[in-house]
PDB file of C-alpha atoms in Angstrom:
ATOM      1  CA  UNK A   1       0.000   0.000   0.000  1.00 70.00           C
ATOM      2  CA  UNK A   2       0.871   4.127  -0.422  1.00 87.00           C
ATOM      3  CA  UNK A   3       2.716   5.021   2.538  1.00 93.00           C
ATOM      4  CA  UNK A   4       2.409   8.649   4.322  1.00 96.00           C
ATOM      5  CA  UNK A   5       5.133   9.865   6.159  1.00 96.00           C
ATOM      6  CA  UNK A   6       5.268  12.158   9.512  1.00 97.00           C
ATOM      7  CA  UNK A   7       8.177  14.473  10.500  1.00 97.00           C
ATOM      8  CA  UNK A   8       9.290  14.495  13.504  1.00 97.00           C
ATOM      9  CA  UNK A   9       7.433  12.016  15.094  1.00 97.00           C
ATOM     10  CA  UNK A  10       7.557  14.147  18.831  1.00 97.00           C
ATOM     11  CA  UNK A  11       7.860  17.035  19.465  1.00 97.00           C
ATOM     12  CA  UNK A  12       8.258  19.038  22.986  1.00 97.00           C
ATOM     13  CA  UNK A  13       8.183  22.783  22.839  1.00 96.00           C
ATOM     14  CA  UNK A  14       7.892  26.241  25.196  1.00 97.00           C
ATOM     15  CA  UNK A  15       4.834  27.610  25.277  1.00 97.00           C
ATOM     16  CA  UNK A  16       4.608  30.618  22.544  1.00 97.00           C
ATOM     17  CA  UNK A  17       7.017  28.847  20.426  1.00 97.00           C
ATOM     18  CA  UNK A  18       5.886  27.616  16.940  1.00 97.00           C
ATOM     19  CA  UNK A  19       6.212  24.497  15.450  1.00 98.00           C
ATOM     20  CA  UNK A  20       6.105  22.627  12.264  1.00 98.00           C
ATOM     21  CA  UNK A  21       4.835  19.150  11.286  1.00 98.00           C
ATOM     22  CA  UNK A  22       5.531  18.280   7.644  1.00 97.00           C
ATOM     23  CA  UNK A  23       3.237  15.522   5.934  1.00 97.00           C
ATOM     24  CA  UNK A  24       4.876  13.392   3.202  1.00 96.00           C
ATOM     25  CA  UNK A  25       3.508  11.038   0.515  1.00 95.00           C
ATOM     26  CA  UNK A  26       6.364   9.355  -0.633  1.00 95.00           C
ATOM     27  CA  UNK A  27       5.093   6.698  -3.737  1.00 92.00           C
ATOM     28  CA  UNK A  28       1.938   8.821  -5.330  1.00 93.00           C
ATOM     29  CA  UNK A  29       0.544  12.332  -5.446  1.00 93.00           C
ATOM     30  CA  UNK A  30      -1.538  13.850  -3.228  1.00 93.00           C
ATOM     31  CA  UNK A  31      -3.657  16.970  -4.604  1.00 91.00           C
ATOM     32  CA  UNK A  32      -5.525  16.958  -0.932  1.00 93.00           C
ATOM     33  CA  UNK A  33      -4.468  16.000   2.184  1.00 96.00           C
ATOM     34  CA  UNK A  34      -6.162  15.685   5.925  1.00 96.00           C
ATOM     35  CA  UNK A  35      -4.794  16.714   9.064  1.00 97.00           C
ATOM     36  CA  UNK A  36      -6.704  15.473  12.289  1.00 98.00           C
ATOM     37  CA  UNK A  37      -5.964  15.781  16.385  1.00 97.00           C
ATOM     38  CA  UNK A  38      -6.206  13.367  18.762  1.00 95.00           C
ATOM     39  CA  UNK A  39      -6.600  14.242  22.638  1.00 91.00           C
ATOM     40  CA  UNK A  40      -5.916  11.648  24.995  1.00 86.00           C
ATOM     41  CA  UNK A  41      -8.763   9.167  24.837  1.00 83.00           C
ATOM     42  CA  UNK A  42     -10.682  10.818  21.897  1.00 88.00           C
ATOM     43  CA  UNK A  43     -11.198   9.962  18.853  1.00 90.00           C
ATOM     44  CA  UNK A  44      -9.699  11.725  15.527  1.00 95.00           C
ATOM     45  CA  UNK A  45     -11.398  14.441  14.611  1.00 96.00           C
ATOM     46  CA  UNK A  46     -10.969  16.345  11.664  1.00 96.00           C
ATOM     47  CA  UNK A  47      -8.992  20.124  11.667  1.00 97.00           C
ATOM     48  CA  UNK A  48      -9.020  20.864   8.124  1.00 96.00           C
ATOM     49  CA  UNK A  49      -8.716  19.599   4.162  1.00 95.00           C
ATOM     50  CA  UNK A  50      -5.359  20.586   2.403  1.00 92.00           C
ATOM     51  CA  UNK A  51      -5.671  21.266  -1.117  1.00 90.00           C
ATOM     52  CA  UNK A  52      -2.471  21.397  -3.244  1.00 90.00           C
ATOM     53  CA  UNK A  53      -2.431  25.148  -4.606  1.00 88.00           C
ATOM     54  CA  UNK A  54      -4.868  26.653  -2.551  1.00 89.00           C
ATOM     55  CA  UNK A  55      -6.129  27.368   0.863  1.00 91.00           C
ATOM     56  CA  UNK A  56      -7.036  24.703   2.820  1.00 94.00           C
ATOM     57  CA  UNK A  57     -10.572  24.241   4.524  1.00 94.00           C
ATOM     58  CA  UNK A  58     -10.864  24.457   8.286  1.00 96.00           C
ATOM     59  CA  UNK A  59     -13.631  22.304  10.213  1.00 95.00           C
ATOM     60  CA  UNK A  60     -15.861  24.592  12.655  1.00 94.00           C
ATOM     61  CA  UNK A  61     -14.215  25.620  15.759  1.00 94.00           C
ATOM     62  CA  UNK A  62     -10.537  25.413  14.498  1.00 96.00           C
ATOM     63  CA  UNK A  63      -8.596  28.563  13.964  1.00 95.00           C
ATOM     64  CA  UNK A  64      -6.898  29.105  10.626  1.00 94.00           C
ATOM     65  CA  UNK A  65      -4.579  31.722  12.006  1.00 95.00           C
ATOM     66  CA  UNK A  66      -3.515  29.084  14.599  1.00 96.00           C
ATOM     67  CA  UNK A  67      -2.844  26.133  12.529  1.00 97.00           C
ATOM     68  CA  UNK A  68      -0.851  27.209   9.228  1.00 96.00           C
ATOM     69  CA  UNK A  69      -1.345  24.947   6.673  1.00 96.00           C
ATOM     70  CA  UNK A  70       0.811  25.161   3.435  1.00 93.00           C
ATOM     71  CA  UNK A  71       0.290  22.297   0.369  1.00 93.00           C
ATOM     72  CA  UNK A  72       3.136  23.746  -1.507  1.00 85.00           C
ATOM     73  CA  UNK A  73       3.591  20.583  -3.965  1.00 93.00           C
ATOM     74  CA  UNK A  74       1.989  17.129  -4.495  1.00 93.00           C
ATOM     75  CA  UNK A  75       3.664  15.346  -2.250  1.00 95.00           C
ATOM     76  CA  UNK A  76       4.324  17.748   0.524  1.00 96.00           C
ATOM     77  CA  UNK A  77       1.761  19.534   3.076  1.00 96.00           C
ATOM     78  CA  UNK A  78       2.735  21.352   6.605  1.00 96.00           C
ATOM     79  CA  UNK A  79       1.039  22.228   9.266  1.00 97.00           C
ATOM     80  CA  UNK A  80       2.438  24.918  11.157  1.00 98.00           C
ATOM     81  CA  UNK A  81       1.051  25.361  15.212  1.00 98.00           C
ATOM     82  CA  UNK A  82       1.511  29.059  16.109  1.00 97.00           C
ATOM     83  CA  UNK A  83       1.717  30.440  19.592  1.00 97.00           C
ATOM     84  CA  UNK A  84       1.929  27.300  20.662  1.00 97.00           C
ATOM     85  CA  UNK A  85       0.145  26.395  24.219  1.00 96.00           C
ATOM     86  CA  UNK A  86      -0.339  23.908  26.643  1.00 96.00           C
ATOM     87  CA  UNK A  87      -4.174  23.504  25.798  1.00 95.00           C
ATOM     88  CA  UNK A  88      -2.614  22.303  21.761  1.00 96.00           C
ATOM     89  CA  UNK A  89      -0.595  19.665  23.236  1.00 96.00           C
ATOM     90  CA  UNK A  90      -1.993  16.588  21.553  1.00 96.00           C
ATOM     91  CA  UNK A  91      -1.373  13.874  18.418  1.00 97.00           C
ATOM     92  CA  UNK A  92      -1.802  15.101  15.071  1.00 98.00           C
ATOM     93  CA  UNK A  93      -2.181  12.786  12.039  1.00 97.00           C
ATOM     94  CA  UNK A  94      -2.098  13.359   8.711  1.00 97.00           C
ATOM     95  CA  UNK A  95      -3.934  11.721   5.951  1.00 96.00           C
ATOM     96  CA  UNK A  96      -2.639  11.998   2.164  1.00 95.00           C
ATOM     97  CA  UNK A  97      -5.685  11.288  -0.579  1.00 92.00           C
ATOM     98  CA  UNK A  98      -4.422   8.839  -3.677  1.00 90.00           C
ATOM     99  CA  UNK A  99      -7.250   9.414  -6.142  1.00 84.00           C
ATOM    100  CA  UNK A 100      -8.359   6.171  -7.582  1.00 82.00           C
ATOM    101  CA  UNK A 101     -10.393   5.415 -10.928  1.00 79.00           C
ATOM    102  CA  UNK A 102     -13.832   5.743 -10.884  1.00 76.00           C
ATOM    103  CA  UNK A 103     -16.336   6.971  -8.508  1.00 72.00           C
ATOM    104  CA  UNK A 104     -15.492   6.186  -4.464  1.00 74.00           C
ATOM    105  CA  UNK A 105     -12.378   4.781  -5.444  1.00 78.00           C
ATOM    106  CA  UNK A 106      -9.966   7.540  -3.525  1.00 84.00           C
ATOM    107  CA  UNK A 107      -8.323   5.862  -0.692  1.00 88.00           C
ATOM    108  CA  UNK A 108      -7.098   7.957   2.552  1.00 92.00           C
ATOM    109  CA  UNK A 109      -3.887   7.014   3.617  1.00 93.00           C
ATOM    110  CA  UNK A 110      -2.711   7.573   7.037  1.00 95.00           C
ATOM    111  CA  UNK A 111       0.856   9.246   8.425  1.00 96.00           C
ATOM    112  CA  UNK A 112       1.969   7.557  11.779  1.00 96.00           C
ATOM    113  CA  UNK A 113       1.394  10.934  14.217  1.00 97.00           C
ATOM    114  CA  UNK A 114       3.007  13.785  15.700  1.00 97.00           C
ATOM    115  CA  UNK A 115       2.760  13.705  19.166  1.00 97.00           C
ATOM    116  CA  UNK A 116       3.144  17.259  20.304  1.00 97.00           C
ATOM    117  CA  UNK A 117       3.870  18.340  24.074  1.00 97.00           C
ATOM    118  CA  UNK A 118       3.497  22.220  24.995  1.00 97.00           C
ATOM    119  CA  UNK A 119       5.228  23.223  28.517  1.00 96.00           C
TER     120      UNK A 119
ATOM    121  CA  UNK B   1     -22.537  15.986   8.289  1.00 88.00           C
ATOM    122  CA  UNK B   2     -21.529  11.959   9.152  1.00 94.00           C
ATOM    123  CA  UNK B   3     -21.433  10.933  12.768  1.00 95.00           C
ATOM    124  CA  UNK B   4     -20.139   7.617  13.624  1.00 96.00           C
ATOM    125  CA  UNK B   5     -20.727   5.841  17.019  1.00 97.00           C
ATOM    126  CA  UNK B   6     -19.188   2.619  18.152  1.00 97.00           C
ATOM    127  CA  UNK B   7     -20.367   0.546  21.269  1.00 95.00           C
ATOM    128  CA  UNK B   8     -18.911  -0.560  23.633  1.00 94.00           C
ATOM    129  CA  UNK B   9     -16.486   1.804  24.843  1.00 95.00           C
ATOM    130  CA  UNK B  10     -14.587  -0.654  26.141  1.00 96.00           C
ATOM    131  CA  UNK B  11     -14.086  -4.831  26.238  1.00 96.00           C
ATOM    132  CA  UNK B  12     -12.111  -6.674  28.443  1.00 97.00           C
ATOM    133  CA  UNK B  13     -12.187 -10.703  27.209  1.00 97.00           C
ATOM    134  CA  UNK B  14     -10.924 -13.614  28.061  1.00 97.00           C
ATOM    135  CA  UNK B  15      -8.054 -15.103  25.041  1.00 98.00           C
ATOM    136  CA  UNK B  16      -9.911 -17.413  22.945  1.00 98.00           C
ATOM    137  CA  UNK B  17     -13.227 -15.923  23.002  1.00 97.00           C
ATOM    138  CA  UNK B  18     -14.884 -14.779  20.293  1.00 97.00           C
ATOM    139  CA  UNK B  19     -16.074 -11.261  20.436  1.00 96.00           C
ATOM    140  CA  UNK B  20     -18.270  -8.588  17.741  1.00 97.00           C
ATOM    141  CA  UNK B  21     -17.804  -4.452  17.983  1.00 97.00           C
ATOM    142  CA  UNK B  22     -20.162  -2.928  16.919  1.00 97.00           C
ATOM    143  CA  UNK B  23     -20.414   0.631  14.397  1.00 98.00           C
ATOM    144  CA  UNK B  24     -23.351   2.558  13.419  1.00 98.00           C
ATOM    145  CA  UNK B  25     -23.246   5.503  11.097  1.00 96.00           C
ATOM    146  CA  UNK B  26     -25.885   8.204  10.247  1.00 95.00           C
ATOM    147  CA  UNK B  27     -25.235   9.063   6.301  1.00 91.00           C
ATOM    148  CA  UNK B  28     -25.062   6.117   4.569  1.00 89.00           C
ATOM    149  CA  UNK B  29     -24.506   7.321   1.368  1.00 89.00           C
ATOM    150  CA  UNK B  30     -20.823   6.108   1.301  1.00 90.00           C
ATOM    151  CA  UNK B  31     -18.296   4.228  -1.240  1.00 89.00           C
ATOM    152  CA  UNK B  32     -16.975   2.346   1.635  1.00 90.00           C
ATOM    153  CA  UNK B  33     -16.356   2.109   5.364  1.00 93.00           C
ATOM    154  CA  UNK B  34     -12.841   1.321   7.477  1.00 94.00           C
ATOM    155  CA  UNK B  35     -11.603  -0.086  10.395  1.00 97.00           C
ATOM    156  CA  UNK B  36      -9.132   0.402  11.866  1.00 97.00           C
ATOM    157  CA  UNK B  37      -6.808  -0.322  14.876  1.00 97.00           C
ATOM    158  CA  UNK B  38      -4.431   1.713  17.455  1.00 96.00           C
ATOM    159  CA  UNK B  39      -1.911   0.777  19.806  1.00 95.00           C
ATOM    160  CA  UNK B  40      -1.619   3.037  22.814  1.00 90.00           C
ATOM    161  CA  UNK B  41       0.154   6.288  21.977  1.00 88.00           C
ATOM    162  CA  UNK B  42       0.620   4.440  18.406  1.00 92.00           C
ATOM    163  CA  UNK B  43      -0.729   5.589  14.743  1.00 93.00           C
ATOM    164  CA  UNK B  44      -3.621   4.112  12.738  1.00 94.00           C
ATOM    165  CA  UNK B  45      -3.513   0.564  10.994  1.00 93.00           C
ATOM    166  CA  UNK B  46      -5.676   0.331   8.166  1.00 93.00           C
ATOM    167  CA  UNK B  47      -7.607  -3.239   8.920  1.00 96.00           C
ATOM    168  CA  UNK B  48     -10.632  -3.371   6.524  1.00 95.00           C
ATOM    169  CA  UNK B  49     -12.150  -1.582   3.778  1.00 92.00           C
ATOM    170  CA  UNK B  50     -15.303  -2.497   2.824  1.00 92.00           C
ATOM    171  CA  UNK B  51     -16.832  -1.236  -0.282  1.00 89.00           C
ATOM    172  CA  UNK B  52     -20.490  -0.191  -0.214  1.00 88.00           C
ATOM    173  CA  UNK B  53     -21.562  -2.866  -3.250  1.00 88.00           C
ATOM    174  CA  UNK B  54     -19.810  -5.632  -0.436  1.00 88.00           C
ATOM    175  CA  UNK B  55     -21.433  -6.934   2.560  1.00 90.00           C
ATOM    176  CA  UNK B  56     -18.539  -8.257   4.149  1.00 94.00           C
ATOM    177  CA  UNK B  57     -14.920  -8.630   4.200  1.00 95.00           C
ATOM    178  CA  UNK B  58     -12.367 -11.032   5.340  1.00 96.00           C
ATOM    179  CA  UNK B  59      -8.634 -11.031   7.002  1.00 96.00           C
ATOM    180  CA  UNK B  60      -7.463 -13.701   9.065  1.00 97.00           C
ATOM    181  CA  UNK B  61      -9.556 -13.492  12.018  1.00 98.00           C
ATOM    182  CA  UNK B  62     -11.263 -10.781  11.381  1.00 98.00           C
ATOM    183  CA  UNK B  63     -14.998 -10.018   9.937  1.00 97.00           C
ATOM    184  CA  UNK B  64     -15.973  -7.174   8.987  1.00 97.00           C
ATOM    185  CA  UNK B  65     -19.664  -6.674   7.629  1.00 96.00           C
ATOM    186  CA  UNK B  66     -21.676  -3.563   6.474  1.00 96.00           C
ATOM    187  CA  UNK B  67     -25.559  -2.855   6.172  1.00 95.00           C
ATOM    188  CA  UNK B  68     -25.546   0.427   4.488  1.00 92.00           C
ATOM    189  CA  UNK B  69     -29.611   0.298   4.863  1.00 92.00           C
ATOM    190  CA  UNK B  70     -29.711   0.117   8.453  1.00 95.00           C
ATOM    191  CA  UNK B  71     -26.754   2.489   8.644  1.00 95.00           C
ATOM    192  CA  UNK B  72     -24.443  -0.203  10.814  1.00 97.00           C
ATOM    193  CA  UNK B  73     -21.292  -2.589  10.593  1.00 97.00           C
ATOM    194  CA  UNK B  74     -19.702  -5.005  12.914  1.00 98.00           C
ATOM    195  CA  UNK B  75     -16.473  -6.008  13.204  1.00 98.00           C
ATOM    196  CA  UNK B  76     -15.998 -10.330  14.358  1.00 98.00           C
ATOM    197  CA  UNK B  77     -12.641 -10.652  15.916  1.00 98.00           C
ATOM    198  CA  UNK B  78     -12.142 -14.476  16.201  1.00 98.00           C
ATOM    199  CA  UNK B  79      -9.877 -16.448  18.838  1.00 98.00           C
ATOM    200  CA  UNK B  80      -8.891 -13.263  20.711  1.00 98.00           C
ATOM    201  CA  UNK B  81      -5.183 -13.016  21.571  1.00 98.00           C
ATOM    202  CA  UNK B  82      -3.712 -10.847  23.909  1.00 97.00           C
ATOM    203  CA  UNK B  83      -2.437  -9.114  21.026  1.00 97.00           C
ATOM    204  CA  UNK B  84      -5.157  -7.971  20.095  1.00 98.00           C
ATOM    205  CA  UNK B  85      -5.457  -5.579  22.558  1.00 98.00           C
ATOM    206  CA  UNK B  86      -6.117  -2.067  21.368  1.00 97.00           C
ATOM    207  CA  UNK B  87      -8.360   0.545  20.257  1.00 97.00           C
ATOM    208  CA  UNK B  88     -10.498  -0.758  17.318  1.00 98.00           C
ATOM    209  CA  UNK B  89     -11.914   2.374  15.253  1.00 97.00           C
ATOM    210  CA  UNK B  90     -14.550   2.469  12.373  1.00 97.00           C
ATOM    211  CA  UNK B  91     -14.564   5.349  10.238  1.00 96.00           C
ATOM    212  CA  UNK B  92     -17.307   6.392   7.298  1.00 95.00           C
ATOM    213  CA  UNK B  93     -16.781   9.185   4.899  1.00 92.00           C
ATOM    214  CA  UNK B  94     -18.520  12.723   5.758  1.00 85.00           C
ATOM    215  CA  UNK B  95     -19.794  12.666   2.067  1.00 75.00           C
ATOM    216  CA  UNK B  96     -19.411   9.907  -0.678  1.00 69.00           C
ATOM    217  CA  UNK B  97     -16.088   8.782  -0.074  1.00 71.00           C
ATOM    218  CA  UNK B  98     -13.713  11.340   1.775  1.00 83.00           C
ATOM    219  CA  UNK B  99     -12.916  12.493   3.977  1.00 92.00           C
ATOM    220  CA  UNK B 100     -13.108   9.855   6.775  1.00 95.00           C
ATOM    221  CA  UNK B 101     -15.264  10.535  10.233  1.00 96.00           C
ATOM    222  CA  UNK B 102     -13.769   8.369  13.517  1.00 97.00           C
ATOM    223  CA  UNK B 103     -16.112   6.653  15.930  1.00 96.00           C
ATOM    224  CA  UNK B 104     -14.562   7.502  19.595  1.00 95.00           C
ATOM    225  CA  UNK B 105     -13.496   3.194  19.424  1.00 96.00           C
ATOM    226  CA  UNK B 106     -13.862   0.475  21.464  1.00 97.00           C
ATOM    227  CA  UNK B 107     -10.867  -0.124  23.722  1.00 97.00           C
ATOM    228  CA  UNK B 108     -10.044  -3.860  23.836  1.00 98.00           C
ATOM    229  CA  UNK B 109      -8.321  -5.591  26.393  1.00 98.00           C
ATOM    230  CA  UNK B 110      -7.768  -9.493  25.889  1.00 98.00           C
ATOM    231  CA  UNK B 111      -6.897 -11.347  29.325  1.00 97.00           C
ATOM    232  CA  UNK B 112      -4.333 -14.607  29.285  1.00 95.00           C
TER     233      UNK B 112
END
């Protein structure tokens, strides 16, 4: 199967600092990718659609001046946490799209997490 | 918009015993649904991917079946092993086919 990379794979910052998570595909092209946050014992939930050469599309409730996301090339998206603070500290995965042939046919594939920790 | 709910919460079995989680979805207008599974403090691994014309789907143990109608799936895990302890998560698409919406899981724990 397509594999999805995550860099780094933790993470432990100062509070106000900013910090970077890049998102690889690394065997197909990814014109949209997913970034989602788990808390400890939650479930994934969604923070916004990257779209390769354009802005990306935030879910409800997540700040887009907060989380900078930049899909700069096919195989590349970042997601930037700004200000960083305690209340952020949590796993982010990403999730690259490989489109498929025919209708329902696109399969998500799934990086292996950032697990972020914000003193 | 999708919402996905798994029961239980949680399991705790003894090995050997055959066991069903259970996944119900509220949109089901979807290509496919997914489960998957996650170690503590781990990322996802992709177990099943049923496709919406299927009604089931087979690896090793494990079962998975989908009822797009009544808007539910299970997933048969069979023989438990203590290695199968983790978080089992189902996921359905928000619209169509992407992008995928999590259930909260069922956390497994398989006794020796």
């Amino acid at each position: 199967g397509a594999v999805v990379s995550q860099h780094p794979s933790r993470v432990i910052c100062k509070s106000g600092t900013s910090v970077k998570i890049e998102c690889r595909s690394l065997d197909f092209q990814a014109t949209t990718m997913f970034w989602y946050r788990q808390f400890p014992k939650q479930s994934l939930m969604l923070m916004a659609t990257s779209n390769e050469g354009s802005k990306a599309t935030y879910e409800q409730g997540v700040e887009k001046d907060k989380f900078l996301i930049n899909h700069a090339s096919l195989t590349l998206s970042t997601l930037t946490v700004t200000s960083a603070h305690p209340e952020d500290s949590s796993f982010y995965i990403c999730s690259a799209l490989e489109s498929g042939q025919g209708a329902g046919t696109d399969t998500q594939y799934f990086g292996p997490g950032t697990r972020l920790t914000v003193l | 918009k999708q919402e996905v709910t798994q029961i239980p919460a949680a399991l705790s079995v003894p090995e050997g015993e055959n066991l069903v989680l259970n996944c119900s979805f509220t949109d089901s207008a979807i290509y496919n649904l997914q489960w998957f599974r996650q170690d503590h403090g781990k990322g996802l691994t992709s177990l099943l991917l049923i496709q919406s014309s299927q009604r089931e789907q087979t690896s090793g143990r494990l079962n998975a079946s989908l009822d797009k109608s009544s808007g539910r799936s299970t997933l048969y895990i069979a023989a438990s092993q203590p290695g199968d302890s983790a978080t089992y998560l189902c996921a359905a698409p928000n619209s169509g086919n992407t992008p995928l919406v999590f259930g909260k899981g069922t956390r497994l724990s398989v006794i020796a």
